[in-house]
Short mmCIF file of C-alpha atoms and ligand atoms in Angstrom, two decimals:
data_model
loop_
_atom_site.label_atom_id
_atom_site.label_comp_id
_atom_site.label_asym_id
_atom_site.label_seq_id
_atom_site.Cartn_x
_atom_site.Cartn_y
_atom_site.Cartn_z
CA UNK A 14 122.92 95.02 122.36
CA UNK A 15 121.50 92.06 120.23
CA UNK A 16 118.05 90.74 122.58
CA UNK A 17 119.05 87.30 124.15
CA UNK A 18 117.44 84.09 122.76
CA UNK A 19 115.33 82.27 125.20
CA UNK A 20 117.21 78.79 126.32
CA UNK A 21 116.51 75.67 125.19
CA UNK A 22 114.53 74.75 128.16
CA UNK A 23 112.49 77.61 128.69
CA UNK A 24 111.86 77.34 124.40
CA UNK A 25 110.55 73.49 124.94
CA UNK A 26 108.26 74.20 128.16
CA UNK A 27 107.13 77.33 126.10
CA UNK A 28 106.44 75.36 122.58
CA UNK A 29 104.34 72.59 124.97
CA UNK A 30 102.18 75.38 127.09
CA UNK A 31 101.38 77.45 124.14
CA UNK A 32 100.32 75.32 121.82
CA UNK A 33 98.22 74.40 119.48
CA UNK A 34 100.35 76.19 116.73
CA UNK A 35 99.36 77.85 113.77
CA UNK A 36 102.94 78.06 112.05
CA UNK A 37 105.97 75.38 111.73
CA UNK A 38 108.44 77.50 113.66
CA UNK A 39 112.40 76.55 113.78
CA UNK A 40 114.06 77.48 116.63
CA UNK A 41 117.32 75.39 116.47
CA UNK A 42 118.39 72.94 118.36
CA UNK A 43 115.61 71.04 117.06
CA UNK A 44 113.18 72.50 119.08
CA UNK A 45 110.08 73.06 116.27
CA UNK A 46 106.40 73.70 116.59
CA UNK A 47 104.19 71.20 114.81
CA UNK A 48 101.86 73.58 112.91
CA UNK A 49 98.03 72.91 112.95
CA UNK A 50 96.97 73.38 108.78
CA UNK A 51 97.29 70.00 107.04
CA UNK A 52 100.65 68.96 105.24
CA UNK A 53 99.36 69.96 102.37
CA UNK A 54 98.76 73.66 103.04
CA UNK A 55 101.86 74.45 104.83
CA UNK A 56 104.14 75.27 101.64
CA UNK A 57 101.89 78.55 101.81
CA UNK A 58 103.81 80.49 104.07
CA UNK A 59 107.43 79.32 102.13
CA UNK A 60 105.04 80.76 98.94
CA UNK A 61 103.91 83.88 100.65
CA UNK A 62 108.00 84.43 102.23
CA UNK A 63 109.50 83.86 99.40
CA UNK A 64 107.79 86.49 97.56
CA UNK A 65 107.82 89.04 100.41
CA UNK A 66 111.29 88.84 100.68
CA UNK A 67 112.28 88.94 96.91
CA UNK A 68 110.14 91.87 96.67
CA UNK A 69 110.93 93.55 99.74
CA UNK A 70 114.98 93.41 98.76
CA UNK A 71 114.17 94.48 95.36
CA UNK A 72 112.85 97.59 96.37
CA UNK A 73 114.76 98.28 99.57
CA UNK A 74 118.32 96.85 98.60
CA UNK A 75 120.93 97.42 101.03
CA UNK A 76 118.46 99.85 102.82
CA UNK A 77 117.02 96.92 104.75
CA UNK A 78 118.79 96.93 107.64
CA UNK A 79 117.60 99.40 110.08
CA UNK A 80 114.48 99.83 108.37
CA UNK A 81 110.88 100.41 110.08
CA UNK A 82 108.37 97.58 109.49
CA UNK A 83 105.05 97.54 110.76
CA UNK A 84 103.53 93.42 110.63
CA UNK A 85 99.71 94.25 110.28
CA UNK A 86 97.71 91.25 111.49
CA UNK A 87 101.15 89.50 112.72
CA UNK A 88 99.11 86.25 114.25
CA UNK A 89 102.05 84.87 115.89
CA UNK A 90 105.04 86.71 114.42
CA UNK A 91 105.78 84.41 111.68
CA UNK A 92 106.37 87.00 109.15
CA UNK A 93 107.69 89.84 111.42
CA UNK A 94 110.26 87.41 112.91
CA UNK A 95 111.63 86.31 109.27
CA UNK A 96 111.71 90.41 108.70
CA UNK A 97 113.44 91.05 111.84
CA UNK A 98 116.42 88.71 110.82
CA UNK A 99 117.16 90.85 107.82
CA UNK A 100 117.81 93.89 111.15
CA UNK A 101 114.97 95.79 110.19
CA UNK A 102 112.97 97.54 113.19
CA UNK A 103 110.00 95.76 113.25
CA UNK A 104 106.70 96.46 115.43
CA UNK A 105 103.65 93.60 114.37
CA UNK A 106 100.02 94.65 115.56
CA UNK A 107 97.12 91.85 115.88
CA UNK A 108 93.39 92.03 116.96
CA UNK A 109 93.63 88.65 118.97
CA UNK A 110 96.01 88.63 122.40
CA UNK A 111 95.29 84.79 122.42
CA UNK A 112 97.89 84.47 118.86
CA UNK A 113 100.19 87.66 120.68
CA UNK A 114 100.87 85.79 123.32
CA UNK A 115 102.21 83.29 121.01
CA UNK A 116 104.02 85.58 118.80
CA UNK A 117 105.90 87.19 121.84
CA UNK A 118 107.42 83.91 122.72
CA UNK A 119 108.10 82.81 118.98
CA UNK A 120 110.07 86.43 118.97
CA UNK A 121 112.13 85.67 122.40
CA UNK A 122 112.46 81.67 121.23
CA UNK A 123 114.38 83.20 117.85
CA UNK A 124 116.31 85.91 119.78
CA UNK A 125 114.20 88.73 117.67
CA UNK A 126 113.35 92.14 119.22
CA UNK A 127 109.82 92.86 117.93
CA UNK A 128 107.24 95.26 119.70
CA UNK A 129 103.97 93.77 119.51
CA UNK A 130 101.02 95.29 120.14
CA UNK A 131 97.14 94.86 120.34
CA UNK A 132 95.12 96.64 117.73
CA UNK A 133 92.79 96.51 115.18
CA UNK A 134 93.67 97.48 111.12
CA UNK A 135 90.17 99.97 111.34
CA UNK A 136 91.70 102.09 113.84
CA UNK A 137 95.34 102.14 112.88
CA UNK A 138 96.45 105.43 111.30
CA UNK A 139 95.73 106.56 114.35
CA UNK A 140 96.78 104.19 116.78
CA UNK A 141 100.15 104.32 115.53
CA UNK A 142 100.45 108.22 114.61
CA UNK A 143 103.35 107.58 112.51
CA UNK A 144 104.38 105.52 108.78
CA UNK A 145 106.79 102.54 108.43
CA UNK A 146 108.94 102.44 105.33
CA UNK A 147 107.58 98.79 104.67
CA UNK A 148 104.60 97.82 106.01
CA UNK A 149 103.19 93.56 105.85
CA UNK A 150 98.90 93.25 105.34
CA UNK A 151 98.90 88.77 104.85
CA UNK A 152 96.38 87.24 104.68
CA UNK A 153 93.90 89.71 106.25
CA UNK A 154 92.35 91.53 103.79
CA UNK A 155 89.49 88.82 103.02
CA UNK A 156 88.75 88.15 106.60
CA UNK A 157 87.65 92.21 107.10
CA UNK A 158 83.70 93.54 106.34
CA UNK A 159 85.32 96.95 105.49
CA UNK A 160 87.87 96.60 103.01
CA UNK A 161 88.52 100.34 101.86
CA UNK A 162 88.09 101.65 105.52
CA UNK A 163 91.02 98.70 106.27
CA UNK A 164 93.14 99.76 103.37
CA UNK A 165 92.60 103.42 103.90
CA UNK A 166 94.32 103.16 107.43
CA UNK A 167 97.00 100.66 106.10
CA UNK A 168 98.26 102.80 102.83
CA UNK A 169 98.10 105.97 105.98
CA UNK A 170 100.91 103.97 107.99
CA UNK A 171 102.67 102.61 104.63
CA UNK A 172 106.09 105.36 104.12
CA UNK A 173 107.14 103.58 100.71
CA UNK A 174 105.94 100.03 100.30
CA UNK A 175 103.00 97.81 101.16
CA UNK A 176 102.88 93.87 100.21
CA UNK A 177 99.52 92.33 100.81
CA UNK A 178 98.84 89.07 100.20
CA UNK A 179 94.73 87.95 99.70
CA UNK A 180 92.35 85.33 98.33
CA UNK A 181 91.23 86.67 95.05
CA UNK A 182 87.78 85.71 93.65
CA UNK A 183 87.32 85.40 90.03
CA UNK A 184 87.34 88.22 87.97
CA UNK A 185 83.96 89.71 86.67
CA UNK A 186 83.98 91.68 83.40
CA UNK A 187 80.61 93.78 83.03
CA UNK A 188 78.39 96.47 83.45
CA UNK A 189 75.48 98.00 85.22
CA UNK A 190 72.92 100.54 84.39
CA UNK A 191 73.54 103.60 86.04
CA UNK A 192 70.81 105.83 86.68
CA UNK A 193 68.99 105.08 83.02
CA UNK A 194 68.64 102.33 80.95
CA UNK A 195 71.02 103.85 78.26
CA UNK A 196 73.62 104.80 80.81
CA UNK A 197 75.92 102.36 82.02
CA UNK A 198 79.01 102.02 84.85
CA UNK A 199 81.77 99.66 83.86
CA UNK A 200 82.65 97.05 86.70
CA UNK A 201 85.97 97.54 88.19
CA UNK A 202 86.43 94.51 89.72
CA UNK A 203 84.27 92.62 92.10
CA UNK A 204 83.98 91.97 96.21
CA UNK A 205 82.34 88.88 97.23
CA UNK A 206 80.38 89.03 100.58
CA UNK A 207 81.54 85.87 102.34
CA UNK A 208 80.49 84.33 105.55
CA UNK A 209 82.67 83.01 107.84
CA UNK A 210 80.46 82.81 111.04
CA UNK A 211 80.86 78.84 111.47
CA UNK A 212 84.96 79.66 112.12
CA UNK A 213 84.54 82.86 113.98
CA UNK A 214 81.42 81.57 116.33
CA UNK A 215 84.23 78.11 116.37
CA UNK A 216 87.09 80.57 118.19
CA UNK A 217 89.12 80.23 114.66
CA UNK A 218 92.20 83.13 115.26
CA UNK A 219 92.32 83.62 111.81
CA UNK A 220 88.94 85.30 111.37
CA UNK A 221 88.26 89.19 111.36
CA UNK A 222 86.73 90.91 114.30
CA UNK A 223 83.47 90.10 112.69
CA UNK A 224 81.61 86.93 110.99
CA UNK A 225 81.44 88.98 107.91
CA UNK A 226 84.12 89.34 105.50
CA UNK A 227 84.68 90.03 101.63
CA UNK A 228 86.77 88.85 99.16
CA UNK A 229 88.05 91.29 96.17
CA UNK A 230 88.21 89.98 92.32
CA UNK A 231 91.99 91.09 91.31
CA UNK A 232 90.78 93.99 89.44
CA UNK A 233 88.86 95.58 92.59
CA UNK A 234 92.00 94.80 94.87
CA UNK A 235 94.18 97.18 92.10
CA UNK A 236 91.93 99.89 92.47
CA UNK A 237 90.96 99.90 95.60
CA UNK A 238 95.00 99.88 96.51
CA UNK A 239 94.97 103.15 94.37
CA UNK A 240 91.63 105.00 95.57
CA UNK A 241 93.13 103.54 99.09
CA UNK A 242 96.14 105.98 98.77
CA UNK A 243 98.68 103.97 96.95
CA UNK A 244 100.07 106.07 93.66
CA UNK A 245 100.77 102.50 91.85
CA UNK A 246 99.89 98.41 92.81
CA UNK A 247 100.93 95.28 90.99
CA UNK A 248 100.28 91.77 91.29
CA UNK A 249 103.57 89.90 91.67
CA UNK A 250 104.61 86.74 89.84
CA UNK A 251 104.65 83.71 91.88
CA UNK A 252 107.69 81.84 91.89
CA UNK A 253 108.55 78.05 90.33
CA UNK A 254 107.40 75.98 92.66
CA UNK A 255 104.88 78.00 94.31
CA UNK A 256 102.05 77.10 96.51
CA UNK A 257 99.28 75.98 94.48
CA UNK A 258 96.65 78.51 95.01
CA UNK A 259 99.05 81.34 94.13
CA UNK A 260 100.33 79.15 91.10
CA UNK A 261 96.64 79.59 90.34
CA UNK A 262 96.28 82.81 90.99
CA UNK A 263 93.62 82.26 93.64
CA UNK A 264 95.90 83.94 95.87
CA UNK A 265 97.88 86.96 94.99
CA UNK A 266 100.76 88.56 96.19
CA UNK A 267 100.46 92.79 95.55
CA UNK A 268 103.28 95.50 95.93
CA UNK A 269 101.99 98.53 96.67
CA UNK A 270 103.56 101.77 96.52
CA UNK A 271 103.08 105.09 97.57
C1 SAM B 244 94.64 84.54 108.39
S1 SAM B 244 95.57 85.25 109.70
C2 SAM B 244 96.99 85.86 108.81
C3 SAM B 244 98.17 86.00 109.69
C4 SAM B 244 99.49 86.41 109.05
N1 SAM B 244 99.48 87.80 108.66
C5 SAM B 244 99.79 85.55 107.87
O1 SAM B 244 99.73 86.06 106.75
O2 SAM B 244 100.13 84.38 108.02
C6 SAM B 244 94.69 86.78 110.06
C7 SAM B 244 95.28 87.47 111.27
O3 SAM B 244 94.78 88.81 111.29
C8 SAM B 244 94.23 89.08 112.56
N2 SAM B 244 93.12 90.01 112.31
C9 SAM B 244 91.93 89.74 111.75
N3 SAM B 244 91.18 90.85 111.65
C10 SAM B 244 91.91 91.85 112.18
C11 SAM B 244 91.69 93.23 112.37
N4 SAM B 244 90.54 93.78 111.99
N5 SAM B 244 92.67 93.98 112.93
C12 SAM B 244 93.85 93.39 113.30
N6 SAM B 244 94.11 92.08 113.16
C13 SAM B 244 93.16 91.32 112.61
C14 SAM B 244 93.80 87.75 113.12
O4 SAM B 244 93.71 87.78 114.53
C15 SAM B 244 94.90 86.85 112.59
O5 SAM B 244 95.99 86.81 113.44
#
């Protein structure tokens, strides 16, 4: 039996209560959410859906219904409720309760059936104990201080397909000495230590668990999708029309397979 959608009453006191918003959620009967990022930065997530779901229905086909999805760092169920109206199964973990809370309504508000979950990406191979045939890691890679250990446990839980979606930093072409001065390691890519204390010690709910994060170069992020576990990566063309930073390539969408 299809879940039952929340009604309009219970959607409006709901939308008022739990706000502030992060996302510009449509529920129907023109009962929206007023998202908090600035005009200008809300044609992200159409960016960032867009490509998810061209990719994910290039790969999957007419497999998508009934197929497992685990949302990795859902915030409040944007993405996982958009994946849940193409039927697949879908189960959305998040460090923060605060933005669960939120995605739990958002789910009921759309009529979705999503089980959500409290968790961290550093402990989820075994959390979970199992692998999802598509699995969603937006917009969380640059706010984690252990980027391999994260990927590791994500590419564990990934059956076929991961997309992740991450700030890039410029690419760095070099080398180091290695040991002598006339031996020499080739860079494969960078990661950028980056601080974001001011937002976590703030309360932001798009941090990591920690004030520390880093940030790959595009390069790194390819190999350290394959040394993570994945057998190939690529870095998917953004669509006309696309948000700017991925236009820009300051923000990359990646399949990842395994
Ligand atoms: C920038 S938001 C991205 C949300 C959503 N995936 C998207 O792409 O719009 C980062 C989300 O990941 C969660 N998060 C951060 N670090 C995490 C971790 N180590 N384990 C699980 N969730 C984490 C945050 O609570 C937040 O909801």
């Amino acid at each position: 039996m299809p879940p039952t959608k929340l009604a309009p009453e219970e959607i409006r006191r709901g939308i008022d209560e739990l706000g502030p918003w992060f996302y510009a959620f449509d529920f129907g009967d023109g009962l929206k959410t007023t998202p908090l990022i600035p005009p200008q930065v809300v044609g992200i997530h159409g960016t960032r859906l867009e490509m998810v779901e061209t990719a994910a229905v290039a790969h999957f086909g007419d497999r998508l219904a009934g197929l497992d999805c685990l949302d990795i760092g859902c915030h409040e169920g944007f993405y996982a409720i958009q994946m849940a109206k193409y039927g697949m199964k879908v189960s959305a973990v998040d460090a923060r309760e605060e933005n669960l809370r939120r995605a739990r309504f958002a789910a009921a508000a759309s009529g979705a059936e999503i089980a959500f979950r409290q968790g961290r990406v550093e402990t989820l191979a075994g959390d979970e104990g199992r692998t999802y045939a598509l699995t969603l890691f937006l917009g969380v890679l640059y706010h984690v201080e252990d980027p391999m250990l994260c990927l590791r446990q994500v590419a564990a839980v990934t059956g076929e397909m991961c997309l992740i979606e991450t700030q890039v930093v410029d690419e760095m072409e070099g080398s180091t000495e290695w040991g002598a001065q006339e031996w020499t390691r080739p860079y494969k890519g960078i990661l950028a230590i980056i601080d974001e204390s001011g937002e976590f010690d703030n309360g932001n709910r798009e941090t990591g668990v920690t004030p520390m994060a880093t940030c790959p170069s595009p390069k790194a992020l390819l190999f350290m999708l394959r040394q993570a576990g994945f057998s190939r990566a690529e870095i998917l063309v953004p669509p006309a029309g696309a948000y700017e930073q991925h236009a820009r390539g300051k923000r990359v969408v990646c399949a990842a397979y395994k």
